[in-house]
mmCIF file of N, CA and C in Angstrom:
data_model
loop_
_atom_site.group_PDB
_atom_site.id
_atom_site.type_symbol
_atom_site.label_atom_id
_atom_site.label_comp_id
_atom_site.label_asym_id
_atom_site.label_seq_id
_atom_site.Cartn_x
_atom_site.Cartn_y
_atom_site.Cartn_z
ATOM 1 N N MET P 6 2.971 20.879 8.477
ATOM 2 C CA MET P 6 2.944 20.582 9.898
ATOM 3 C C MET P 6 3.842 19.369 10.148
ATOM 4 N N ALA P 7 4.720 19.480 11.126
ATOM 5 C CA ALA P 7 5.633 18.384 11.449
ATOM 6 C C ALA P 7 5.253 17.786 12.799
ATOM 7 N N MET P 8 5.583 16.517 12.970
ATOM 8 C CA MET P 8 5.346 15.881 14.262
ATOM 9 C C MET P 8 6.384 14.798 14.498
ATOM 10 N N THR P 9 6.589 14.492 15.764
ATOM 11 C CA THR P 9 7.497 13.416 16.135
ATOM 12 C C THR P 9 6.807 12.539 17.173
ATOM 13 N N MET P 10 7.225 11.297 17.224
ATOM 14 C CA MET P 10 6.628 10.353 18.155
ATOM 15 C C MET P 10 7.646 9.247 18.381
ATOM 16 N N ASN P 11 7.732 8.761 19.616
ATOM 17 C CA ASN P 11 8.613 7.620 19.840
ATOM 18 C C ASN P 11 8.046 6.741 20.930
ATOM 19 N N GLY P 12 8.572 5.527 20.999
ATOM 20 C CA GLY P 12 8.080 4.594 22.007
ATOM 21 C C GLY P 12 8.835 3.292 21.959
ATOM 22 N N GLU P 13 8.426 2.387 22.835
ATOM 23 C CA GLU P 13 9.032 1.060 22.923
ATOM 24 C C GLU P 13 7.928 0.034 23.132
ATOM 25 N N VAL P 14 8.158 -1.168 22.603
ATOM 26 C CA VAL P 14 7.217 -2.262 22.772
ATOM 27 C C VAL P 14 8.018 -3.518 23.094
ATOM 28 N N GLN P 15 7.648 -4.201 24.171
ATOM 29 C CA GLN P 15 8.310 -5.460 24.522
ATOM 30 C C GLN P 15 7.559 -6.593 23.823
ATOM 31 N N LEU P 16 8.291 -7.413 23.066
ATOM 32 C CA LEU P 16 7.685 -8.519 22.327
ATOM 33 C C LEU P 16 8.231 -9.851 22.837
ATOM 34 N N ALA P 17 7.350 -10.811 23.009
ATOM 35 C CA ALA P 17 7.745 -12.123 23.531
ATOM 36 C C ALA P 17 8.169 -13.037 22.388
ATOM 37 N N ALA P 18 9.257 -12.652 21.714
ATOM 38 C CA ALA P 18 9.778 -13.451 20.603
ATOM 39 C C ALA P 18 11.255 -13.106 20.435
ATOM 40 N N PRO P 19 12.047 -14.053 19.897
ATOM 41 C CA PRO P 19 13.466 -13.763 19.676
ATOM 42 C C PRO P 19 13.657 -12.682 18.606
ATOM 43 N N ARG P 20 14.763 -11.970 18.718
ATOM 44 C CA ARG P 20 15.044 -10.839 17.819
ATOM 45 C C ARG P 20 15.016 -11.247 16.345
ATOM 46 N N GLU P 21 15.554 -12.417 16.007
ATOM 47 C CA GLU P 21 15.579 -12.855 14.601
ATOM 48 C C GLU P 21 14.156 -13.036 14.061
ATOM 49 N N ALA P 22 13.251 -13.540 14.907
ATOM 50 C CA ALA P 22 11.856 -13.737 14.486
ATOM 51 C C ALA P 22 11.164 -12.386 14.271
ATOM 52 N N VAL P 23 11.443 -11.439 15.167
ATOM 53 C CA VAL P 23 10.858 -10.101 15.031
ATOM 54 C C VAL P 23 11.386 -9.441 13.755
ATOM 55 N N TRP P 24 12.678 -9.579 13.513
ATOM 56 C CA TRP P 24 13.297 -9.000 12.308
ATOM 57 C C TRP P 24 12.632 -9.569 11.047
ATOM 58 N N ALA P 25 12.424 -10.887 11.019
ATOM 59 C CA ALA P 25 11.813 -11.525 9.850
ATOM 60 C C ALA P 25 10.408 -10.963 9.602
ATOM 61 N N LYS P 26 9.630 -10.801 10.665
ATOM 62 C CA LYS P 26 8.257 -10.281 10.518
ATOM 63 C C LYS P 26 8.261 -8.814 10.071
ATOM 64 N N LEU P 27 9.247 -8.037 10.552
ATOM 65 C CA LEU P 27 9.348 -6.623 10.155
ATOM 66 C C LEU P 27 9.668 -6.475 8.671
ATOM 67 N N ASN P 28 10.144 -7.542 8.053
ATOM 68 C CA ASN P 28 10.519 -7.506 6.641
ATOM 69 C C ASN P 28 9.581 -8.313 5.760
ATOM 70 N N ASP P 29 8.458 -8.759 6.323
ATOM 71 C CA ASP P 29 7.490 -9.579 5.592
ATOM 72 C C ASP P 29 6.300 -8.707 5.177
ATOM 73 N N PRO P 30 6.149 -8.449 3.854
ATOM 74 C CA PRO P 30 5.063 -7.574 3.397
ATOM 75 C C PRO P 30 3.673 -8.038 3.832
ATOM 76 N N ALA P 31 3.442 -9.351 3.875
ATOM 77 C CA ALA P 31 2.113 -9.855 4.261
ATOM 78 C C ALA P 31 1.822 -9.521 5.723
ATOM 79 N N VAL P 32 2.833 -9.652 6.587
ATOM 80 C CA VAL P 32 2.664 -9.334 8.007
ATOM 81 C C VAL P 32 2.430 -7.836 8.166
ATOM 82 N N LEU P 33 3.253 -7.020 7.504
ATOM 83 C CA LEU P 33 3.109 -5.567 7.612
ATOM 84 C C LEU P 33 1.739 -5.110 7.118
ATOM 85 N N LYS P 34 1.294 -5.648 5.981
ATOM 86 C CA LYS P 34 -0.010 -5.261 5.432
ATOM 87 C C LYS P 34 -1.122 -5.564 6.434
ATOM 88 N N ALA P 35 -1.040 -6.728 7.087
ATOM 89 C CA ALA P 35 -2.066 -7.120 8.050
ATOM 90 C C ALA P 35 -2.027 -6.247 9.306
ATOM 91 N N CYS P 36 -0.866 -5.680 9.627
ATOM 92 C CA CYS P 36 -0.710 -4.912 10.868
ATOM 93 C C CYS P 36 -0.968 -3.416 10.716
ATOM 94 N N ILE P 37 -0.771 -2.883 9.507
ATOM 95 C CA ILE P 37 -0.931 -1.439 9.293
ATOM 96 C C ILE P 37 -2.419 -1.107 9.209
ATOM 97 N N PRO P 38 -2.917 -0.265 10.120
ATOM 98 C CA PRO P 38 -4.342 0.090 10.090
ATOM 99 C C PRO P 38 -4.728 0.724 8.749
ATOM 100 N N GLY P 39 -5.791 0.227 8.142
ATOM 101 C CA GLY P 39 -6.291 0.811 6.896
ATOM 102 C C GLY P 39 -5.529 0.405 5.644
ATOM 103 N N CYS P 40 -4.514 -0.460 5.773
ATOM 104 C CA CYS P 40 -3.712 -0.843 4.612
ATOM 105 C C CYS P 40 -4.524 -1.742 3.685
ATOM 106 N N GLU P 41 -4.633 -1.337 2.435
ATOM 107 C CA GLU P 41 -5.379 -2.114 1.442
ATOM 108 C C GLU P 41 -4.442 -2.879 0.522
ATOM 109 N N GLU P 42 -3.273 -2.290 0.231
ATOM 110 C CA GLU P 42 -2.300 -2.941 -0.637
ATOM 111 C C GLU P 42 -0.905 -2.637 -0.116
ATOM 112 N N LEU P 43 -0.041 -3.635 -0.171
ATOM 113 C CA LEU P 43 1.373 -3.432 0.131
ATOM 114 C C LEU P 43 2.115 -4.471 -0.680
ATOM 115 N N GLU P 44 2.784 -4.001 -1.742
ATOM 116 C CA GLU P 44 3.501 -4.983 -2.546
ATOM 117 C C GLU P 44 4.923 -4.529 -2.794
ATOM 118 N N LYS P 45 5.812 -5.506 -2.808
ATOM 119 C CA LYS P 45 7.237 -5.256 -2.982
ATOM 120 C C LYS P 45 7.489 -4.774 -4.405
ATOM 121 N N THR P 46 8.254 -3.695 -4.559
ATOM 122 C CA THR P 46 8.597 -3.202 -5.895
ATOM 123 C C THR P 46 10.047 -3.517 -6.224
ATOM 124 N N ASP P 47 10.884 -3.612 -5.201
ATOM 125 C CA ASP P 47 12.266 -4.032 -5.369
ATOM 126 C C ASP P 47 12.759 -4.539 -4.025
ATOM 127 N N GLU P 48 14.049 -4.826 -3.915
ATOM 128 C CA GLU P 48 14.551 -5.463 -2.704
ATOM 129 C C GLU P 48 14.211 -4.693 -1.430
ATOM 130 N N HIS P 49 14.240 -3.359 -1.495
ATOM 131 C CA HIS P 49 14.003 -2.558 -0.297
ATOM 132 C C HIS P 49 12.864 -1.550 -0.468
ATOM 133 N N GLY P 50 11.965 -1.809 -1.427
ATOM 134 C CA GLY P 50 10.891 -0.852 -1.660
ATOM 135 C C GLY P 50 9.534 -1.515 -1.791
ATOM 136 N N PHE P 51 8.496 -0.752 -1.447
ATOM 137 C CA PHE P 51 7.122 -1.228 -1.520
ATOM 138 C C PHE P 51 6.246 -0.131 -2.108
ATOM 139 N N ARG P 52 5.138 -0.553 -2.725
ATOM 140 C CA ARG P 52 4.087 0.366 -3.138
ATOM 141 C C ARG P 52 2.946 0.104 -2.173
ATOM 142 N N ALA P 53 2.324 1.166 -1.685
ATOM 143 C CA ALA P 53 1.296 0.990 -0.663
ATOM 144 C C ALA P 53 0.052 1.812 -0.964
ATOM 145 N N VAL P 54 -1.094 1.288 -0.526
ATOM 146 C CA VAL P 54 -2.352 2.034 -0.543
ATOM 147 C C VAL P 54 -2.989 1.820 0.831
ATOM 148 N N ALA P 55 -3.318 2.925 1.490
ATOM 149 C CA ALA P 55 -3.939 2.829 2.815
ATOM 150 C C ALA P 55 -5.067 3.847 2.899
ATOM 151 N N LYS P 56 -6.157 3.439 3.525
ATOM 152 C CA LYS P 56 -7.300 4.333 3.718
ATOM 153 C C LYS P 56 -7.253 4.826 5.158
ATOM 154 N N MET P 57 -7.277 6.132 5.335
ATOM 155 C CA MET P 57 -7.161 6.727 6.663
ATOM 156 C C MET P 57 -8.307 7.701 6.900
ATOM 157 N N LYS P 58 -8.703 7.805 8.155
ATOM 158 C CA LYS P 58 -9.683 8.810 8.552
ATOM 159 C C LYS P 58 -9.084 9.577 9.723
ATOM 160 N N VAL P 59 -8.967 10.874 9.537
ATOM 161 C CA VAL P 59 -8.443 11.749 10.586
ATOM 162 C C VAL P 59 -9.519 12.795 10.839
ATOM 163 N N GLY P 60 -10.170 12.689 11.992
ATOM 164 C CA GLY P 60 -11.283 13.609 12.265
ATOM 165 C C GLY P 60 -12.315 13.482 11.151
ATOM 166 N N PRO P 61 -12.698 14.613 10.538
ATOM 167 C CA PRO P 61 -13.720 14.583 9.497
ATOM 168 C C PRO P 61 -13.179 14.245 8.105
ATOM 169 N N VAL P 62 -11.847 14.107 7.976
ATOM 170 C CA VAL P 62 -11.239 13.898 6.658
ATOM 171 C C VAL P 62 -10.887 12.422 6.444
ATOM 172 N N SER P 63 -11.457 11.864 5.366
ATOM 173 C CA SER P 63 -11.112 10.501 4.964
ATOM 174 C C SER P 63 -10.354 10.580 3.659
ATOM 175 N N ALA P 64 -9.332 9.757 3.519
ATOM 176 C CA ALA P 64 -8.574 9.768 2.280
ATOM 177 C C ALA P 64 -7.942 8.413 2.043
ATOM 178 N N ARG P 65 -7.713 8.133 0.778
ATOM 179 C CA ARG P 65 -6.969 6.932 0.383
ATOM 180 C C ARG P 65 -5.604 7.435 -0.068
ATOM 181 N N PHE P 66 -4.581 7.058 0.676
ATOM 182 C CA PHE P 66 -3.219 7.474 0.354
ATOM 183 C C PHE P 66 -2.543 6.421 -0.506
ATOM 184 N N ARG P 67 -1.919 6.874 -1.573
ATOM 185 C CA ARG P 67 -1.124 6.004 -2.428
ATOM 186 C C ARG P 67 0.303 6.501 -2.348
ATOM 187 N N GLY P 68 1.224 5.576 -2.131
ATOM 188 C CA GLY P 68 2.590 6.037 -2.013
ATOM 189 C C GLY P 68 3.601 4.927 -2.069
ATOM 190 N N LYS P 69 4.816 5.301 -1.683
ATOM 191 C CA LYS P 69 5.892 4.317 -1.691
ATOM 192 C C LYS P 69 6.593 4.315 -0.349
ATOM 193 N N VAL P 70 7.133 3.160 -0.024
ATOM 194 C CA VAL P 70 7.828 2.954 1.237
ATOM 195 C C VAL P 70 9.195 2.368 0.907
ATOM 196 N N THR P 71 10.241 2.870 1.563
ATOM 197 C CA THR P 71 11.594 2.385 1.322
ATOM 198 C C THR P 71 12.264 2.032 2.640
ATOM 199 N N LEU P 72 12.969 0.905 2.654
ATOM 200 C CA LEU P 72 13.763 0.500 3.811
ATOM 201 C C LEU P 72 15.223 0.844 3.526
ATOM 202 N N SER P 73 15.901 1.422 4.521
ATOM 203 C CA SER P 73 17.317 1.746 4.346
ATOM 204 C C SER P 73 18.055 1.518 5.654
ATOM 205 N N ASP P 74 19.364 1.711 5.625
ATOM 206 C CA ASP P 74 20.213 1.511 6.810
ATOM 207 C C ASP P 74 19.924 0.160 7.471
ATOM 208 N N LEU P 75 19.765 -0.878 6.653
ATOM 209 C CA LEU P 75 19.448 -2.202 7.195
ATOM 210 C C LEU P 75 20.625 -2.757 7.987
ATOM 211 N N ASP P 76 20.337 -3.208 9.197
ATOM 212 C CA ASP P 76 21.339 -3.764 10.100
ATOM 213 C C ASP P 76 20.733 -4.997 10.781
ATOM 214 N N PRO P 77 20.567 -6.102 10.014
ATOM 215 C CA PRO P 77 19.908 -7.279 10.576
ATOM 216 C C PRO P 77 20.695 -7.881 11.735
ATOM 217 N N PRO P 78 20.076 -8.335 12.806
ATOM 218 C CA PRO P 78 18.654 -8.189 13.166
ATOM 219 C C PRO P 78 18.435 -7.013 14.128
ATOM 220 N N ASN P 79 19.227 -5.943 13.991
ATOM 221 C CA ASN P 79 19.189 -4.836 14.956
ATOM 222 C C ASN P 79 18.232 -3.699 14.607
ATOM 223 N N GLY P 80 17.917 -3.523 13.328
ATOM 224 C CA GLY P 80 16.995 -2.447 12.989
ATOM 225 C C GLY P 80 17.166 -1.912 11.583
ATOM 226 N N TYR P 81 16.361 -0.897 11.261
ATOM 227 C CA TYR P 81 16.441 -0.216 9.978
ATOM 228 C C TYR P 81 15.714 1.115 10.042
ATOM 229 N N LYS P 82 15.790 1.835 8.927
ATOM 230 C CA LYS P 82 15.039 3.080 8.790
ATOM 231 C C LYS P 82 13.988 2.819 7.721
ATOM 232 N N ILE P 83 12.765 3.234 7.997
ATOM 233 C CA ILE P 83 11.686 3.074 7.025
ATOM 234 C C ILE P 83 11.200 4.477 6.671
ATOM 235 N N SER P 84 11.111 4.770 5.373
ATOM 236 C CA SER P 84 10.691 6.092 4.910
ATOM 237 C C SER P 84 9.538 5.920 3.944
ATOM 238 N N GLY P 85 8.634 6.875 3.954
ATOM 239 C CA GLY P 85 7.515 6.778 3.031
ATOM 240 C C GLY P 85 6.927 8.131 2.710
ATOM 241 N N GLU P 86 6.231 8.163 1.597
ATOM 242 C CA GLU P 86 5.474 9.362 1.246
ATOM 243 C C GLU P 86 4.232 8.928 0.510
ATOM 244 N N GLY P 87 3.145 9.651 0.764
ATOM 245 C CA GLY P 87 1.882 9.288 0.143
ATOM 246 C C GLY P 87 1.071 10.514 -0.212
ATOM 247 N N GLU P 88 0.293 10.387 -1.284
ATOM 248 C CA GLU P 88 -0.611 11.442 -1.724
ATOM 249 C C GLU P 88 -2.029 11.010 -1.411
ATOM 250 N N GLY P 89 -2.792 11.911 -0.803
ATOM 251 C CA GLY P 89 -4.176 11.614 -0.466
ATOM 252 C C GLY P 89 -5.148 12.496 -1.221
ATOM 253 N N GLY P 90 -4.753 12.923 -2.431
ATOM 254 C CA GLY P 90 -5.630 13.768 -3.240
ATOM 255 C C GLY P 90 -5.936 15.074 -2.523
ATOM 256 N N VAL P 91 -7.204 15.438 -2.481
ATOM 257 C CA VAL P 91 -7.628 16.706 -1.888
ATOM 258 C C VAL P 91 -7.300 16.775 -0.387
ATOM 259 N N ALA P 92 -7.186 15.626 0.259
ATOM 260 C CA ALA P 92 -6.885 15.610 1.699
ATOM 261 C C ALA P 92 -5.465 16.089 1.989
ATOM 262 N N GLY P 93 -4.562 15.921 1.018
ATOM 263 C CA GLY P 93 -3.199 16.391 1.208
ATOM 264 C C GLY P 93 -2.181 15.284 1.052
ATOM 265 N N PHE P 94 -1.043 15.470 1.709
ATOM 266 C CA PHE P 94 0.038 14.501 1.586
ATOM 267 C C PHE P 94 0.606 14.204 2.968
ATOM 268 N N ALA P 95 1.309 13.097 3.033
ATOM 269 C CA ALA P 95 2.028 12.753 4.253
ATOM 270 C C ALA P 95 3.365 12.169 3.841
ATOM 271 N N LYS P 96 4.419 12.534 4.563
ATOM 272 C CA LYS P 96 5.709 11.893 4.326
ATOM 273 C C LYS P 96 6.469 11.850 5.627
ATOM 274 N N GLY P 97 7.321 10.859 5.727
ATOM 275 C CA GLY P 97 8.056 10.761 6.972
ATOM 276 C C GLY P 97 8.895 9.512 7.029
ATOM 277 N N GLY P 98 9.437 9.286 8.209
ATOM 278 C CA GLY P 98 10.279 8.120 8.383
ATOM 279 C C GLY P 98 10.315 7.700 9.832
ATOM 280 N N ALA P 99 10.775 6.485 10.040
ATOM 281 C CA ALA P 99 10.913 5.965 11.396
ATOM 282 C C ALA P 99 12.194 5.161 11.475
ATOM 283 N N THR P 100 12.893 5.336 12.579
ATOM 284 C CA THR P 100 14.032 4.489 12.869
ATOM 285 C C THR P 100 13.530 3.424 13.832
ATOM 286 N N VAL P 101 13.763 2.164 13.483
ATOM 287 C CA VAL P 101 13.293 1.047 14.285
ATOM 288 C C VAL P 101 14.512 0.285 14.799
ATOM 289 N N GLY P 102 14.544 0.059 16.108
ATOM 290 C CA GLY P 102 15.658 -0.681 16.701
ATOM 291 C C GLY P 102 15.161 -1.901 17.455
ATOM 292 N N LEU P 103 15.924 -2.975 17.397
ATOM 293 C CA LEU P 103 15.580 -4.210 18.106
ATOM 294 C C LEU P 103 16.718 -4.577 19.050
ATOM 295 N N ALA P 104 16.380 -4.879 20.295
ATOM 296 C CA ALA P 104 17.384 -5.288 21.277
ATOM 297 C C ALA P 104 16.843 -6.453 22.095
ATOM 298 N N GLU P 105 17.727 -7.375 22.467
ATOM 299 C CA GLU P 105 17.299 -8.491 23.312
ATOM 300 C C GLU P 105 17.055 -7.974 24.723
ATOM 301 N N LYS P 106 15.896 -8.351 25.292
ATOM 302 C CA LYS P 106 15.573 -7.914 26.641
ATOM 303 C C LYS P 106 14.599 -8.891 27.286
ATOM 304 N N ASP P 107 14.863 -9.282 28.505
ATOM 305 C CA ASP P 107 13.968 -10.139 29.303
ATOM 306 C C ASP P 107 13.499 -11.386 28.557
ATOM 307 N N GLY P 108 14.404 -12.022 27.827
ATOM 308 C CA GLY P 108 14.054 -13.247 27.108
ATOM 309 C C GLY P 108 13.232 -13.009 25.856
ATOM 310 N N GLY P 109 13.026 -11.759 25.485
ATOM 311 C CA GLY P 109 12.283 -11.425 24.273
ATOM 312 C C GLY P 109 13.011 -10.321 23.527
ATOM 313 N N THR P 110 12.253 -9.470 22.863
ATOM 314 C CA THR P 110 12.832 -8.393 22.061
ATOM 315 C C THR P 110 12.168 -7.070 22.414
ATOM 316 N N LEU P 111 12.990 -6.056 22.639
ATOM 317 C CA LEU P 111 12.475 -4.705 22.846
ATOM 318 C C LEU P 111 12.587 -3.970 21.514
ATOM 319 N N LEU P 112 11.427 -3.562 20.983
ATOM 320 C CA LEU P 112 11.394 -2.806 19.740
ATOM 321 C C LEU P 112 11.231 -1.336 20.118
ATOM 322 N N SER P 113 12.134 -0.489 19.637
ATOM 323 C CA SER P 113 12.000 0.950 19.890
ATOM 324 C C SER P 113 11.829 1.658 18.550
ATOM 325 N N TYR P 114 11.053 2.732 18.562
ATOM 326 C CA TYR P 114 10.828 3.468 17.321
ATOM 327 C C TYR P 114 10.867 4.964 17.579
ATOM 328 N N ASN P 115 11.295 5.673 16.549
ATOM 329 C CA ASN P 115 11.372 7.124 16.590
ATOM 330 C C ASN P 115 10.852 7.613 15.239
ATOM 331 N N VAL P 116 9.713 8.292 15.239
ATOM 332 C CA VAL P 116 9.029 8.682 14.006
ATOM 333 C C VAL P 116 9.098 10.193 13.813
ATOM 334 N N GLU P 117 9.356 10.614 12.585
ATOM 335 C CA GLU P 117 9.250 12.020 12.198
ATOM 336 C C GLU P 117 8.389 12.071 10.950
ATOM 337 N N ALA P 118 7.400 12.937 10.940
ATOM 338 C CA ALA P 118 6.498 13.006 9.796
ATOM 339 C C ALA P 118 6.100 14.444 9.506
ATOM 340 N N GLN P 119 5.721 14.676 8.254
ATOM 341 C CA GLN P 119 5.172 15.961 7.843
ATOM 342 C C GLN P 119 3.889 15.703 7.073
ATOM 343 N N ILE P 120 2.920 16.570 7.284
ATOM 344 C CA ILE P 120 1.681 16.471 6.527
ATOM 345 C C ILE P 120 1.341 17.847 5.978
ATOM 346 N N GLY P 121 0.576 17.844 4.897
ATOM 347 C CA GLY P 121 0.162 19.109 4.290
ATOM 348 C C GLY P 121 -1.222 18.964 3.685
ATOM 349 N N GLY P 122 -1.770 20.076 3.227
ATOM 350 C CA GLY P 122 -3.102 20.053 2.632
ATOM 351 C C GLY P 122 -4.176 20.164 3.705
ATOM 352 N N LYS P 123 -5.356 19.627 3.377
ATOM 353 C CA LYS P 123 -6.505 19.690 4.284
ATOM 354 C C LYS P 123 -6.190 19.092 5.655
ATOM 355 N N LEU P 124 -5.416 17.993 5.659
ATOM 356 C CA LEU P 124 -5.065 17.331 6.915
ATOM 357 C C LEU P 124 -4.360 18.278 7.873
ATOM 358 N N ALA P 125 -3.456 19.100 7.334
ATOM 359 C CA ALA P 125 -2.667 19.991 8.184
ATOM 360 C C ALA P 125 -3.544 21.064 8.834
ATOM 361 N N GLN P 126 -4.713 21.314 8.275
ATOM 362 C CA GLN P 126 -5.607 22.328 8.819
ATOM 363 C C GLN P 126 -6.424 21.807 10.012
ATOM 364 N N LEU P 127 -6.347 20.509 10.283
ATOM 365 C CA LEU P 127 -7.160 19.920 11.350
ATOM 366 C C LEU P 127 -6.638 20.241 12.746
ATOM 367 N N GLY P 128 -5.392 20.612 12.822
ATOM 368 C CA GLY P 128 -4.848 20.948 14.133
ATOM 369 C C GLY P 128 -3.938 19.870 14.683
ATOM 370 N N GLN P 129 -2.903 20.330 15.355
ATOM 371 C CA GLN P 129 -1.851 19.473 15.896
ATOM 372 C C GLN P 129 -2.390 18.410 16.858
ATOM 373 N N ARG P 130 -3.303 18.807 17.730
ATOM 374 C CA ARG P 130 -3.806 17.890 18.755
ATOM 375 C C ARG P 130 -4.528 16.689 18.132
ATOM 376 N N LEU P 131 -5.394 16.944 17.161
ATOM 377 C CA LEU P 131 -6.136 15.870 16.490
ATOM 378 C C LEU P 131 -5.179 14.977 15.696
ATOM 379 N N ILE P 132 -4.237 15.592 14.985
ATOM 380 C CA ILE P 132 -3.266 14.830 14.195
ATOM 381 C C ILE P 132 -2.421 13.946 15.106
ATOM 382 N N ASN P 133 -1.879 14.516 16.171
ATOM 383 C CA ASN P 133 -1.041 13.739 17.097
ATOM 384 C C ASN P 133 -1.827 12.605 17.746
ATOM 385 N N GLY P 134 -3.064 12.874 18.150
ATOM 386 C CA GLY P 134 -3.906 11.846 18.755
ATOM 387 C C GLY P 134 -4.162 10.696 17.798
ATOM 388 N N THR P 135 -4.453 11.036 16.542
ATOM 389 C CA THR P 135 -4.703 10.003 15.531
ATOM 390 C C THR P 135 -3.433 9.210 15.250
ATOM 391 N N ALA P 136 -2.305 9.903 15.136
ATOM 392 C CA ALA P 136 -1.034 9.225 14.866
ATOM 393 C C ALA P 136 -0.695 8.252 15.991
ATOM 394 N N LYS P 137 -0.897 8.680 17.228
ATOM 395 C CA LYS P 137 -0.612 7.814 18.374
ATOM 396 C C LYS P 137 -1.523 6.589 18.355
ATOM 397 N N LYS P 138 -2.817 6.802 18.055
ATOM 398 C CA LYS P 138 -3.782 5.707 17.985
ATOM 399 C C LYS P 138 -3.381 4.701 16.899
ATOM 400 N N LEU P 139 -2.982 5.204 15.729
ATOM 401 C CA LEU P 139 -2.567 4.327 14.631
ATOM 402 C C LEU P 139 -1.306 3.550 15.000
ATOM 403 N N ALA P 140 -0.346 4.209 15.642
ATOM 404 C CA ALA P 140 0.890 3.536 16.060
ATOM 405 C C ALA P 140 0.569 2.455 17.086
ATOM 406 N N ASP P 141 -0.274 2.777 18.073
ATOM 407 C CA ASP P 141 -0.653 1.794 19.096
ATOM 408 C C ASP P 141 -1.335 0.582 18.457
ATOM 409 N N GLU P 142 -2.215 0.855 17.488
ATOM 410 C CA GLU P 142 -2.936 -0.221 16.807
ATOM 411 C C GLU P 142 -1.959 -1.095 16.009
ATOM 412 N N PHE P 143 -1.022 -0.444 15.296
ATOM 413 C CA PHE P 143 -0.032 -1.199 14.537
ATOM 414 C C PHE P 143 0.761 -2.123 15.457
ATOM 415 N N PHE P 144 1.275 -1.573 16.569
ATOM 416 C CA PHE P 144 2.133 -2.383 17.438
ATOM 417 C C PHE P 144 1.353 -3.472 18.172
ATOM 418 N N ALA P 145 0.095 -3.239 18.478
ATOM 419 C CA ALA P 145 -0.742 -4.286 19.074
ATOM 420 C C ALA P 145 -0.919 -5.424 18.064
ATOM 421 N N ASN P 146 -1.211 -5.064 16.802
ATOM 422 C CA ASN P 146 -1.366 -6.064 15.733
ATOM 423 C C ASN P 146 -0.049 -6.804 15.504
ATOM 424 N N PHE P 147 1.058 -6.044 15.503
ATOM 425 C CA PHE P 147 2.370 -6.635 15.231
ATOM 426 C C PHE P 147 2.764 -7.601 16.366
ATOM 427 N N ALA P 148 2.481 -7.217 17.601
ATOM 428 C CA ALA P 148 2.793 -8.097 18.734
ATOM 429 C C ALA P 148 2.046 -9.429 18.594
ATOM 430 N N LYS P 149 0.766 -9.358 18.178
ATOM 431 C CA LYS P 149 -0.015 -10.588 17.963
ATOM 432 C C LYS P 149 0.592 -11.438 16.842
ATOM 433 N N ALA P 150 0.992 -10.776 15.748
ATOM 434 C CA ALA P 150 1.581 -11.497 14.614
ATOM 435 C C ALA P 150 2.889 -12.179 14.998
ATOM 436 N N VAL P 151 3.706 -11.488 15.763
ATOM 437 C CA VAL P 151 5.004 -12.023 16.173
ATOM 438 C C VAL P 151 4.830 -13.198 17.132
ATOM 439 N N GLN P 152 3.830 -13.093 18.007
ATOM 440 C CA GLN P 152 3.646 -14.134 19.004
ATOM 441 C C GLN P 152 2.792 -15.294 18.483
ATOM 442 N N GLY P 153 2.406 -15.188 17.208
ATOM 443 C CA GLY P 153 1.714 -16.286 16.533
ATOM 444 C C GLY P 153 0.353 -16.536 17.077
#
């Protein structure tokens, strides 16, 4: 099952500050809902563990995250894949862009993801609703982190 999602968030911080936070594993770990571990494996890679609940299915996903197409302080592409055991798998990527706007930074994102296994059997509506909720939660947390 594939899905796409995009949006924009206005942040009250300069673009360089937002860029720095987007590249800080401690900030990302604190902002990602359900994230239990996020550690740098190399200059542009991370190992991650996140616990997720989608409808009746709970799973702990273990996977890797890679940053590419880095264009400081304008944006990057983030890609990841994770295995959730019997619950299935998830993989995908997001293009993140930063632009100066109204004395702050406009962050735009475009996400493409695929899921399989038990999760894919839950239905598009539930998956999309959960994905949107997780994205909203991440960006709310990230806005707080950026604004100190």
